[in-house]
């Protein structure tokens, strides 16, 4: 019962059967693909396991956080900006990815910037973008799209992850387009019934 309730709060109580199935499928797809990519790019078994865990969160999250059910759940009454900031703050994934990349042969030598700078830049951008989106609710949809695109540009400028090249393409859409901005949904669609 507790697991069912937790799942319902994760995907949103109004989630459709398709939402449940697609959340599970995208999570499984990430869990399978990420370690395969990491291994193909020189990561050991430990690195592949870490990539799997990251992908379980991000691959499923990028889908579910952009569904109407999830957006409505996280935009419901009582869910203020502090809850969104706390959710974003927990996503320290750039530090894990930077450490993962540092472990592959020649990883540090080929990185455009120091791993700590890479991780701090990615995380700081995400946190600042979350605040910007949440502080401008009338422009949340536009900002969610624009700042997600900005995160992808930042990743390209810093140099994408060697072992998790999919990282930015899941991190920013999950956290900015989806959770912070609910950018795919109008105010009317998010309003309580």
Short mmCIF file of N, CA and C in Angstrom, two decimals:
data_model
loop_
_atom_site.label_atom_id
_atom_site.label_comp_id
_atom_site.label_asym_id
_atom_site.label_seq_id
_atom_site.Cartn_x
_atom_site.Cartn_y
_atom_site.Cartn_z
N UNK A 1 0.82 -1.20 0.00
CA UNK A 1 0.00 0.00 0.00
C UNK A 1 0.86 1.26 0.00
N UNK A 2 1.91 1.28 0.83
CA UNK A 2 2.79 2.45 0.90
C UNK A 2 3.53 2.65 -0.41
N UNK A 3 3.94 1.56 -1.04
CA UNK A 3 4.63 1.65 -2.33
C UNK A 3 3.69 2.19 -3.40
N UNK A 4 2.45 1.74 -3.40
CA UNK A 4 1.46 2.22 -4.37
C UNK A 4 1.20 3.71 -4.17
N UNK A 5 1.11 4.13 -2.92
CA UNK A 5 0.88 5.55 -2.62
C UNK A 5 2.08 6.39 -3.06
N UNK A 6 3.29 5.90 -2.76
CA UNK A 6 4.51 6.63 -3.16
C UNK A 6 4.59 6.74 -4.68
N UNK A 7 4.27 5.66 -5.37
CA UNK A 7 4.28 5.70 -6.84
C UNK A 7 3.24 6.71 -7.34
N UNK A 8 2.06 6.71 -6.75
CA UNK A 8 1.01 7.64 -7.13
C UNK A 8 1.42 9.09 -6.94
N UNK A 9 2.17 9.35 -5.89
CA UNK A 9 2.64 10.72 -5.65
C UNK A 9 3.81 11.06 -6.58
N UNK A 10 4.53 10.06 -7.02
CA UNK A 10 5.64 10.29 -7.96
C UNK A 10 5.11 10.65 -9.34
N UNK A 11 4.15 9.89 -9.84
CA UNK A 11 3.63 10.13 -11.19
C UNK A 11 2.44 11.07 -11.21
N UNK A 12 1.87 11.34 -10.04
CA UNK A 12 0.67 12.17 -9.95
C UNK A 12 -0.56 11.30 -9.86
N UNK A 13 -1.45 11.61 -8.93
CA UNK A 13 -2.63 10.77 -8.73
C UNK A 13 -3.54 10.65 -9.94
N UNK A 14 -3.48 11.61 -10.86
CA UNK A 14 -4.33 11.58 -12.05
C UNK A 14 -3.68 10.87 -13.23
N UNK A 15 -2.54 10.23 -13.00
CA UNK A 15 -1.83 9.58 -14.10
C UNK A 15 -2.70 8.52 -14.76
N UNK A 16 -2.60 8.47 -16.06
CA UNK A 16 -3.34 7.48 -16.83
C UNK A 16 -2.55 6.18 -16.87
N UNK A 17 -3.19 5.14 -17.34
CA UNK A 17 -2.49 3.86 -17.51
C UNK A 17 -1.29 4.06 -18.44
N UNK A 18 -1.46 4.83 -19.49
CA UNK A 18 -0.36 5.10 -20.43
C UNK A 18 0.78 5.82 -19.71
N UNK A 19 0.46 6.77 -18.82
CA UNK A 19 1.51 7.45 -18.05
C UNK A 19 2.31 6.45 -17.22
N UNK A 20 1.62 5.55 -16.55
CA UNK A 20 2.30 4.55 -15.73
C UNK A 20 3.21 3.67 -16.59
N UNK A 21 2.68 3.19 -17.69
CA UNK A 21 3.44 2.29 -18.56
C UNK A 21 4.64 3.01 -19.16
N UNK A 22 4.43 4.23 -19.69
CA UNK A 22 5.53 4.95 -20.32
C UNK A 22 6.59 5.39 -19.31
N UNK A 23 6.18 5.70 -18.10
CA UNK A 23 7.16 6.02 -17.06
C UNK A 23 8.04 4.80 -16.79
N UNK A 24 7.41 3.65 -16.65
CA UNK A 24 8.17 2.42 -16.41
C UNK A 24 9.06 2.08 -17.60
N UNK A 25 8.53 2.21 -18.81
CA UNK A 25 9.33 1.87 -20.00
C UNK A 25 10.51 2.80 -20.20
N UNK A 26 10.33 4.11 -19.99
CA UNK A 26 11.45 5.03 -20.15
C UNK A 26 12.50 4.82 -19.07
N UNK A 27 12.04 4.45 -17.88
CA UNK A 27 12.98 4.15 -16.80
C UNK A 27 13.80 2.92 -17.14
N UNK A 28 13.14 1.88 -17.61
CA UNK A 28 13.84 0.64 -17.98
C UNK A 28 14.78 0.89 -19.17
N UNK A 29 14.31 1.65 -20.15
CA UNK A 29 15.16 1.95 -21.31
C UNK A 29 16.44 2.66 -20.87
N UNK A 30 16.30 3.63 -19.98
CA UNK A 30 17.48 4.32 -19.46
C UNK A 30 18.39 3.39 -18.67
N UNK A 31 17.79 2.53 -17.88
CA UNK A 31 18.56 1.59 -17.05
C UNK A 31 19.34 0.60 -17.90
N UNK A 32 18.86 0.30 -19.08
CA UNK A 32 19.55 -0.63 -19.98
C UNK A 32 20.57 0.11 -20.85
N UNK A 33 20.15 1.23 -21.44
CA UNK A 33 21.01 1.94 -22.39
C UNK A 33 22.20 2.63 -21.72
N UNK A 34 21.98 3.28 -20.59
CA UNK A 34 23.05 4.07 -19.97
C UNK A 34 24.28 3.25 -19.61
N UNK A 35 24.13 2.10 -18.95
CA UNK A 35 25.33 1.33 -18.66
C UNK A 35 26.00 0.77 -19.92
N UNK A 36 25.20 0.46 -20.94
CA UNK A 36 25.79 -0.03 -22.19
C UNK A 36 26.64 1.06 -22.84
N UNK A 37 26.13 2.28 -22.85
CA UNK A 37 26.88 3.41 -23.41
C UNK A 37 28.14 3.65 -22.57
N UNK A 38 27.99 3.65 -21.25
CA UNK A 38 29.14 3.88 -20.38
C UNK A 38 30.23 2.83 -20.61
N UNK A 39 29.84 1.57 -20.69
CA UNK A 39 30.81 0.49 -20.93
C UNK A 39 31.49 0.65 -22.28
N UNK A 40 30.70 1.00 -23.29
CA UNK A 40 31.26 1.20 -24.64
C UNK A 40 32.25 2.35 -24.67
N UNK A 41 32.13 3.26 -23.73
CA UNK A 41 33.00 4.43 -23.69
C UNK A 41 34.10 4.29 -22.63
N UNK A 42 34.31 3.08 -22.14
CA UNK A 42 35.46 2.82 -21.28
C UNK A 42 35.19 2.74 -19.80
N UNK A 43 33.97 2.88 -19.36
CA UNK A 43 33.68 2.79 -17.92
C UNK A 43 33.75 1.33 -17.48
N UNK A 44 34.18 1.14 -16.24
CA UNK A 44 34.19 -0.19 -15.66
C UNK A 44 32.80 -0.55 -15.16
N UNK A 45 32.73 -1.69 -14.48
CA UNK A 45 31.44 -2.17 -13.96
C UNK A 45 30.84 -1.18 -12.97
N UNK A 46 31.66 -0.60 -12.11
CA UNK A 46 31.16 0.38 -11.14
C UNK A 46 30.61 1.62 -11.82
N UNK A 47 31.32 2.11 -12.82
CA UNK A 47 30.87 3.28 -13.57
C UNK A 47 29.57 3.00 -14.31
N UNK A 48 29.47 1.79 -14.86
CA UNK A 48 28.25 1.41 -15.57
C UNK A 48 27.07 1.35 -14.59
N UNK A 49 27.32 0.86 -13.38
CA UNK A 49 26.25 0.79 -12.38
C UNK A 49 25.80 2.20 -11.97
N UNK A 50 26.74 3.11 -11.83
CA UNK A 50 26.41 4.49 -11.49
C UNK A 50 25.61 5.13 -12.62
N UNK A 51 26.04 4.90 -13.86
CA UNK A 51 25.30 5.44 -15.01
C UNK A 51 23.88 4.89 -15.03
N UNK A 52 23.73 3.62 -14.68
CA UNK A 52 22.39 3.01 -14.62
C UNK A 52 21.51 3.73 -13.59
N UNK A 53 22.05 3.97 -12.41
CA UNK A 53 21.27 4.64 -11.37
C UNK A 53 20.88 6.06 -11.78
N UNK A 54 21.81 6.78 -12.39
CA UNK A 54 21.51 8.12 -12.86
C UNK A 54 20.38 8.08 -13.90
N UNK A 55 20.48 7.13 -14.81
CA UNK A 55 19.49 7.04 -15.89
C UNK A 55 18.12 6.62 -15.37
N UNK A 56 18.09 5.78 -14.35
CA UNK A 56 16.80 5.39 -13.77
C UNK A 56 16.05 6.64 -13.32
N UNK A 57 16.77 7.54 -12.67
CA UNK A 57 16.13 8.77 -12.21
C UNK A 57 15.82 9.71 -13.38
N UNK A 58 16.79 9.93 -14.25
CA UNK A 58 16.63 10.96 -15.27
C UNK A 58 15.80 10.52 -16.47
N UNK A 59 15.96 9.31 -16.94
CA UNK A 59 15.20 8.87 -18.13
C UNK A 59 13.72 8.77 -17.82
N UNK A 60 13.39 8.13 -16.71
CA UNK A 60 11.98 8.08 -16.31
C UNK A 60 11.46 9.45 -15.93
N UNK A 61 12.30 10.23 -15.26
CA UNK A 61 11.91 11.56 -14.80
C UNK A 61 11.65 12.54 -15.91
N UNK A 62 12.42 12.45 -16.99
CA UNK A 62 12.20 13.39 -18.09
C UNK A 62 10.83 13.15 -18.72
N UNK A 63 10.39 11.91 -18.76
CA UNK A 63 9.05 11.65 -19.27
C UNK A 63 7.99 12.09 -18.25
N UNK A 64 8.06 11.53 -17.05
CA UNK A 64 6.97 11.73 -16.10
C UNK A 64 6.83 13.18 -15.66
N UNK A 65 7.92 13.90 -15.49
CA UNK A 65 7.81 15.29 -15.05
C UNK A 65 7.18 16.20 -16.10
N UNK A 66 7.09 15.71 -17.32
CA UNK A 66 6.47 16.50 -18.38
C UNK A 66 5.06 16.02 -18.72
N UNK A 67 4.50 15.13 -17.91
CA UNK A 67 3.11 14.73 -18.13
C UNK A 67 2.17 15.70 -17.42
N UNK A 68 0.96 15.75 -17.90
CA UNK A 68 -0.06 16.61 -17.29
C UNK A 68 -0.31 16.19 -15.84
N UNK A 69 -0.41 14.90 -15.59
CA UNK A 69 -0.70 14.41 -14.24
C UNK A 69 0.37 14.84 -13.25
N UNK A 70 1.61 14.69 -13.63
CA UNK A 70 2.71 15.06 -12.74
C UNK A 70 2.77 16.57 -12.56
N UNK A 71 2.61 17.31 -13.66
CA UNK A 71 2.64 18.77 -13.58
C UNK A 71 1.53 19.27 -12.66
N UNK A 72 0.34 18.72 -12.80
CA UNK A 72 -0.77 19.14 -11.93
C UNK A 72 -0.47 18.81 -10.47
N UNK A 73 0.15 17.66 -10.22
CA UNK A 73 0.46 17.25 -8.86
C UNK A 73 1.45 18.21 -8.21
N UNK A 74 2.50 18.58 -8.96
CA UNK A 74 3.52 19.46 -8.39
C UNK A 74 3.16 20.94 -8.46
N UNK A 75 2.07 21.27 -9.13
CA UNK A 75 1.59 22.65 -9.15
C UNK A 75 0.33 22.82 -8.30
N UNK A 76 -0.05 21.80 -7.55
CA UNK A 76 -1.27 21.87 -6.73
C UNK A 76 -1.09 22.88 -5.60
N UNK A 77 -2.21 23.25 -5.00
CA UNK A 77 -2.16 24.16 -3.85
C UNK A 77 -1.31 23.55 -2.75
N UNK A 78 -0.54 24.39 -2.10
CA UNK A 78 0.33 23.92 -1.02
C UNK A 78 1.73 23.58 -1.50
N UNK A 79 1.92 23.48 -2.80
CA UNK A 79 3.25 23.21 -3.35
C UNK A 79 3.85 24.54 -3.79
N UNK A 80 4.51 25.19 -2.89
CA UNK A 80 5.10 26.49 -3.21
C UNK A 80 6.48 26.36 -3.83
N UNK A 81 7.09 27.49 -4.02
CA UNK A 81 8.42 27.52 -4.63
C UNK A 81 9.45 26.75 -3.81
N UNK A 82 9.33 26.77 -2.50
CA UNK A 82 10.30 26.06 -1.65
C UNK A 82 10.36 24.58 -1.99
N UNK A 83 9.21 23.97 -2.27
CA UNK A 83 9.19 22.55 -2.63
C UNK A 83 9.91 22.33 -3.96
N UNK A 84 9.74 23.24 -4.90
CA UNK A 84 10.43 23.13 -6.20
C UNK A 84 11.94 23.32 -6.03
N UNK A 85 12.32 24.29 -5.19
CA UNK A 85 13.75 24.52 -4.97
C UNK A 85 14.40 23.32 -4.30
N UNK A 86 13.71 22.73 -3.34
CA UNK A 86 14.25 21.55 -2.64
C UNK A 86 14.40 20.38 -3.62
N UNK A 87 13.41 20.18 -4.48
CA UNK A 87 13.49 19.10 -5.47
C UNK A 87 14.71 19.31 -6.36
N UNK A 88 14.88 20.52 -6.86
CA UNK A 88 16.03 20.83 -7.73
C UNK A 88 17.34 20.64 -6.98
N UNK A 89 17.39 21.11 -5.74
CA UNK A 89 18.64 21.03 -4.96
C UNK A 89 19.12 19.60 -4.77
N UNK A 90 18.20 18.66 -4.71
CA UNK A 90 18.57 17.26 -4.53
C UNK A 90 19.26 16.66 -5.76
N UNK A 91 19.16 17.31 -6.89
CA UNK A 91 19.68 16.76 -8.14
C UNK A 91 21.14 17.18 -8.36
N UNK A 92 22.01 16.59 -7.56
CA UNK A 92 23.45 16.87 -7.61
C UNK A 92 24.14 15.98 -8.66
N UNK A 93 23.38 15.52 -9.60
CA UNK A 93 23.87 14.60 -10.63
C UNK A 93 25.13 15.07 -11.37
N UNK A 94 25.29 16.39 -11.64
CA UNK A 94 26.51 16.80 -12.35
C UNK A 94 27.79 16.40 -11.61
N UNK A 95 27.78 16.44 -10.29
CA UNK A 95 28.97 16.03 -9.54
C UNK A 95 29.26 14.54 -9.74
N UNK A 96 28.21 13.76 -9.78
CA UNK A 96 28.38 12.31 -9.99
C UNK A 96 28.88 12.04 -11.40
N UNK A 97 28.32 12.73 -12.38
CA UNK A 97 28.74 12.54 -13.77
C UNK A 97 30.19 12.98 -13.95
N UNK A 98 30.57 14.10 -13.37
CA UNK A 98 31.95 14.57 -13.49
C UNK A 98 32.92 13.56 -12.88
N UNK A 99 32.55 12.99 -11.76
CA UNK A 99 33.39 11.96 -11.13
C UNK A 99 33.45 10.71 -12.00
N UNK A 100 32.33 10.34 -12.57
CA UNK A 100 32.27 9.19 -13.46
C UNK A 100 33.19 9.41 -14.67
N UNK A 101 33.14 10.58 -15.25
CA UNK A 101 34.00 10.88 -16.40
C UNK A 101 35.48 10.89 -16.03
N UNK A 102 35.80 11.33 -14.83
CA UNK A 102 37.20 11.40 -14.41
C UNK A 102 37.83 10.02 -14.31
N UNK A 103 36.99 8.99 -14.20
CA UNK A 103 37.50 7.63 -14.05
C UNK A 103 37.86 6.93 -15.34
N UNK A 104 37.50 7.47 -16.49
CA UNK A 104 37.84 6.76 -17.74
C UNK A 104 39.22 7.16 -18.21
N UNK A 105 39.92 6.28 -18.92
CA UNK A 105 41.30 6.56 -19.34
C UNK A 105 41.40 7.86 -20.15
N UNK A 106 42.27 8.75 -19.70
CA UNK A 106 42.46 10.02 -20.38
C UNK A 106 41.32 10.99 -20.17
N UNK A 107 40.39 10.68 -19.31
CA UNK A 107 39.19 11.48 -19.11
C UNK A 107 39.46 12.91 -18.73
N UNK A 108 40.37 13.10 -17.81
CA UNK A 108 40.65 14.46 -17.36
C UNK A 108 41.36 15.27 -18.43
N UNK A 109 42.25 14.61 -19.17
CA UNK A 109 43.02 15.33 -20.17
C UNK A 109 42.14 15.83 -21.33
N UNK A 110 41.05 15.13 -21.63
CA UNK A 110 40.23 15.50 -22.77
C UNK A 110 39.06 16.41 -22.41
N UNK A 111 38.79 16.62 -21.15
CA UNK A 111 37.69 17.49 -20.71
C UNK A 111 38.06 18.93 -21.03
N UNK A 112 37.11 19.70 -21.53
CA UNK A 112 37.37 21.10 -21.87
C UNK A 112 37.63 21.94 -20.63
N UNK A 113 36.95 21.62 -19.55
CA UNK A 113 37.15 22.34 -18.30
C UNK A 113 37.37 21.32 -17.19
N UNK A 114 37.89 21.78 -16.08
CA UNK A 114 38.12 20.90 -14.93
C UNK A 114 36.78 20.28 -14.51
N UNK A 115 36.78 19.00 -14.11
CA UNK A 115 35.53 18.34 -13.72
C UNK A 115 34.73 19.09 -12.65
N UNK A 116 35.42 19.70 -11.70
CA UNK A 116 34.71 20.45 -10.65
C UNK A 116 34.02 21.68 -11.24
N UNK A 117 34.67 22.34 -12.18
CA UNK A 117 34.07 23.51 -12.84
C UNK A 117 32.89 23.06 -13.70
N UNK A 118 33.05 21.94 -14.40
CA UNK A 118 31.97 21.39 -15.22
C UNK A 118 30.74 21.12 -14.36
N UNK A 119 30.95 20.40 -13.26
CA UNK A 119 29.84 20.03 -12.37
C UNK A 119 29.20 21.26 -11.74
N UNK A 120 30.03 22.16 -11.23
CA UNK A 120 29.50 23.36 -10.57
C UNK A 120 28.73 24.23 -11.56
N UNK A 121 29.23 24.34 -12.78
CA UNK A 121 28.55 25.15 -13.79
C UNK A 121 27.19 24.57 -14.15
N UNK A 122 27.14 23.26 -14.35
CA UNK A 122 25.88 22.61 -14.70
C UNK A 122 24.87 22.76 -13.55
N UNK A 123 25.32 22.50 -12.33
CA UNK A 123 24.42 22.55 -11.18
C UNK A 123 23.96 23.99 -10.90
N UNK A 124 24.89 24.93 -10.94
CA UNK A 124 24.55 26.33 -10.67
C UNK A 124 23.56 26.86 -11.72
N UNK A 125 23.77 26.48 -12.96
CA UNK A 125 22.85 26.91 -14.02
C UNK A 125 21.46 26.36 -13.74
N UNK A 126 21.37 25.07 -13.44
CA UNK A 126 20.07 24.45 -13.18
C UNK A 126 19.38 25.12 -12.00
N UNK A 127 20.12 25.38 -10.92
CA UNK A 127 19.53 25.99 -9.73
C UNK A 127 19.06 27.42 -10.03
N UNK A 128 19.89 28.20 -10.71
CA UNK A 128 19.52 29.58 -11.04
C UNK A 128 18.33 29.61 -12.00
N UNK A 129 18.31 28.69 -12.96
CA UNK A 129 17.21 28.63 -13.90
C UNK A 129 15.90 28.24 -13.20
N UNK A 130 15.99 27.33 -12.24
CA UNK A 130 14.81 26.95 -11.47
C UNK A 130 14.24 28.16 -10.74
N UNK A 131 15.10 28.92 -10.10
CA UNK A 131 14.66 30.13 -9.39
C UNK A 131 14.03 31.12 -10.36
N UNK A 132 14.67 31.32 -11.50
CA UNK A 132 14.13 32.27 -12.50
C UNK A 132 12.73 31.86 -12.96
N UNK A 133 12.56 30.58 -13.23
CA UNK A 133 11.26 30.09 -13.70
C UNK A 133 10.21 30.26 -12.61
N UNK A 134 10.54 29.87 -11.41
CA UNK A 134 9.57 29.91 -10.31
C UNK A 134 9.22 31.34 -9.90
N UNK A 135 10.12 32.28 -10.09
CA UNK A 135 9.84 33.66 -9.71
C UNK A 135 9.04 34.43 -10.76
N UNK A 136 8.86 33.83 -11.92
CA UNK A 136 8.12 34.50 -12.99
C UNK A 136 7.02 33.56 -13.49
N UNK A 137 6.01 33.30 -12.65
CA UNK A 137 4.99 32.31 -13.04
C UNK A 137 4.25 32.65 -14.32
N UNK A 138 4.09 33.91 -14.64
CA UNK A 138 3.38 34.28 -15.86
C UNK A 138 4.19 33.91 -17.11
N UNK A 139 5.49 33.75 -16.95
CA UNK A 139 6.37 33.42 -18.08
C UNK A 139 7.00 32.03 -17.93
N UNK A 140 6.43 31.20 -17.06
CA UNK A 140 7.03 29.89 -16.74
C UNK A 140 7.18 29.01 -17.97
N UNK A 141 6.22 29.05 -18.89
CA UNK A 141 6.29 28.18 -20.07
C UNK A 141 7.42 28.60 -21.00
N UNK A 142 7.49 29.87 -21.29
CA UNK A 142 8.55 30.38 -22.17
C UNK A 142 9.92 30.19 -21.52
N UNK A 143 10.01 30.55 -20.25
CA UNK A 143 11.29 30.40 -19.55
C UNK A 143 11.70 28.93 -19.45
N UNK A 144 10.76 28.04 -19.22
CA UNK A 144 11.09 26.62 -19.13
C UNK A 144 11.73 26.11 -20.41
N UNK A 145 11.15 26.50 -21.54
CA UNK A 145 11.69 26.07 -22.84
C UNK A 145 13.05 26.74 -23.09
N UNK A 146 13.11 28.06 -22.91
CA UNK A 146 14.34 28.80 -23.21
C UNK A 146 15.49 28.38 -22.30
N UNK A 147 15.21 28.21 -21.02
CA UNK A 147 16.29 27.85 -20.10
C UNK A 147 16.71 26.39 -20.23
N UNK A 148 15.80 25.55 -20.67
CA UNK A 148 16.19 24.17 -21.00
C UNK A 148 17.15 24.18 -22.18
N UNK A 149 16.80 24.94 -23.21
CA UNK A 149 17.69 25.06 -24.37
C UNK A 149 19.04 25.65 -23.96
N UNK A 150 19.01 26.63 -23.05
CA UNK A 150 20.25 27.21 -22.56
C UNK A 150 21.12 26.19 -21.84
N UNK A 151 20.50 25.29 -21.09
CA UNK A 151 21.26 24.23 -20.42
C UNK A 151 21.94 23.31 -21.42
N UNK A 152 21.25 23.02 -22.52
CA UNK A 152 21.85 22.17 -23.55
C UNK A 152 23.01 22.88 -24.24
N UNK A 153 22.87 24.19 -24.45
CA UNK A 153 23.96 24.97 -25.02
C UNK A 153 25.15 24.98 -24.05
N UNK A 154 24.87 25.21 -22.78
CA UNK A 154 25.93 25.19 -21.77
C UNK A 154 26.68 23.87 -21.80
N UNK A 155 25.94 22.78 -21.84
CA UNK A 155 26.58 21.46 -21.88
C UNK A 155 27.48 21.33 -23.11
N UNK A 156 27.02 21.82 -24.24
CA UNK A 156 27.85 21.78 -25.44
C UNK A 156 29.11 22.62 -25.30
N UNK A 157 28.99 23.78 -24.67
CA UNK A 157 30.15 24.64 -24.49
C UNK A 157 31.16 24.06 -23.51
N UNK A 158 30.66 23.44 -22.45
CA UNK A 158 31.54 22.85 -21.45
C UNK A 158 32.15 21.54 -21.93
N UNK A 159 31.47 20.90 -22.85
CA UNK A 159 31.88 19.58 -23.32
C UNK A 159 31.00 18.53 -22.67
N UNK A 160 30.18 17.84 -23.45
CA UNK A 160 29.28 16.83 -22.88
C UNK A 160 30.05 15.73 -22.17
N UNK A 161 29.36 15.07 -21.30
CA UNK A 161 29.95 13.94 -20.58
C UNK A 161 30.43 12.89 -21.55
N UNK A 162 31.59 12.32 -21.26
CA UNK A 162 32.13 11.24 -22.10
C UNK A 162 31.35 9.94 -21.86
N UNK A 163 31.10 9.62 -20.61
CA UNK A 163 30.46 8.33 -20.31
C UNK A 163 28.94 8.42 -20.27
N UNK A 164 28.39 9.61 -20.13
CA UNK A 164 26.94 9.79 -20.10
C UNK A 164 26.56 10.95 -21.03
N UNK A 165 26.77 10.79 -22.34
CA UNK A 165 26.49 11.90 -23.26
C UNK A 165 25.02 12.31 -23.29
N UNK A 166 24.17 11.50 -22.78
CA UNK A 166 22.73 11.78 -22.70
C UNK A 166 22.36 12.64 -21.50
N UNK A 167 23.30 12.90 -20.63
CA UNK A 167 23.03 13.56 -19.35
C UNK A 167 22.22 14.85 -19.50
N UNK A 168 22.73 15.84 -20.20
CA UNK A 168 22.06 17.14 -20.29
C UNK A 168 20.69 17.03 -20.95
N UNK A 169 20.56 16.08 -21.87
CA UNK A 169 19.31 15.90 -22.62
C UNK A 169 18.21 15.30 -21.76
N UNK A 170 18.56 14.84 -20.59
CA UNK A 170 17.54 14.36 -19.64
C UNK A 170 17.46 15.27 -18.42
N UNK A 171 18.59 15.78 -17.98
CA UNK A 171 18.66 16.60 -16.76
C UNK A 171 17.85 17.89 -16.89
N UNK A 172 18.11 18.64 -17.93
CA UNK A 172 17.43 19.93 -18.09
C UNK A 172 15.95 19.80 -18.45
N UNK A 173 15.57 18.93 -19.38
CA UNK A 173 14.13 18.77 -19.63
C UNK A 173 13.36 18.26 -18.42
N UNK A 174 13.96 17.39 -17.63
CA UNK A 174 13.27 16.90 -16.43
C UNK A 174 13.06 18.03 -15.44
N UNK A 175 14.13 18.76 -15.14
CA UNK A 175 14.08 19.73 -14.05
C UNK A 175 13.54 21.10 -14.44
N UNK A 176 13.83 21.57 -15.64
CA UNK A 176 13.42 22.92 -16.03
C UNK A 176 12.14 22.92 -16.86
N UNK A 177 12.15 22.20 -17.96
CA UNK A 177 10.96 22.14 -18.80
C UNK A 177 9.80 21.53 -18.04
N UNK A 178 10.08 20.47 -17.28
CA UNK A 178 9.04 19.75 -16.56
C UNK A 178 8.77 20.28 -15.17
N UNK A 179 9.63 19.94 -14.22
CA UNK A 179 9.31 20.20 -12.81
C UNK A 179 9.19 21.68 -12.48
N UNK A 180 10.16 22.49 -12.88
CA UNK A 180 10.12 23.91 -12.51
C UNK A 180 9.07 24.68 -13.30
N UNK A 181 8.94 24.36 -14.60
CA UNK A 181 8.08 25.18 -15.44
C UNK A 181 6.75 24.59 -15.84
N UNK A 182 6.59 23.28 -15.75
CA UNK A 182 5.38 22.63 -16.30
C UNK A 182 5.07 23.26 -17.66
N UNK A 183 6.13 23.40 -18.46
CA UNK A 183 6.09 24.21 -19.67
C UNK A 183 5.20 23.70 -20.77
N UNK A 184 4.84 22.44 -20.74
CA UNK A 184 4.01 21.88 -21.80
C UNK A 184 2.52 22.09 -21.55
N UNK A 185 2.18 22.67 -20.39
CA UNK A 185 0.78 22.73 -19.97
C UNK A 185 0.34 24.16 -19.68
N UNK A 186 -0.84 24.50 -20.14
CA UNK A 186 -1.39 25.84 -19.91
C UNK A 186 -1.85 25.96 -18.45
N UNK A 187 -2.08 27.19 -18.03
CA UNK A 187 -2.58 27.42 -16.68
C UNK A 187 -3.94 26.76 -16.48
N UNK A 188 -4.76 26.77 -17.53
CA UNK A 188 -6.07 26.15 -17.44
C UNK A 188 -5.97 24.64 -17.20
N UNK A 189 -5.01 24.01 -17.86
CA UNK A 189 -4.83 22.56 -17.69
C UNK A 189 -4.27 22.19 -16.32
N UNK A 190 -3.59 23.14 -15.69
CA UNK A 190 -3.01 22.88 -14.37
C UNK A 190 -3.95 23.27 -13.23
N UNK A 191 -4.99 24.03 -13.55
CA UNK A 191 -5.92 24.50 -12.52
C UNK A 191 -6.68 23.32 -11.92
N UNK A 192 -6.98 23.39 -10.60
CA UNK A 192 -7.75 22.32 -9.99
C UNK A 192 -9.14 22.23 -10.60
N UNK A 193 -9.69 21.03 -10.67
CA UNK A 193 -11.03 20.83 -11.23
C UNK A 193 -12.08 21.34 -10.29
#
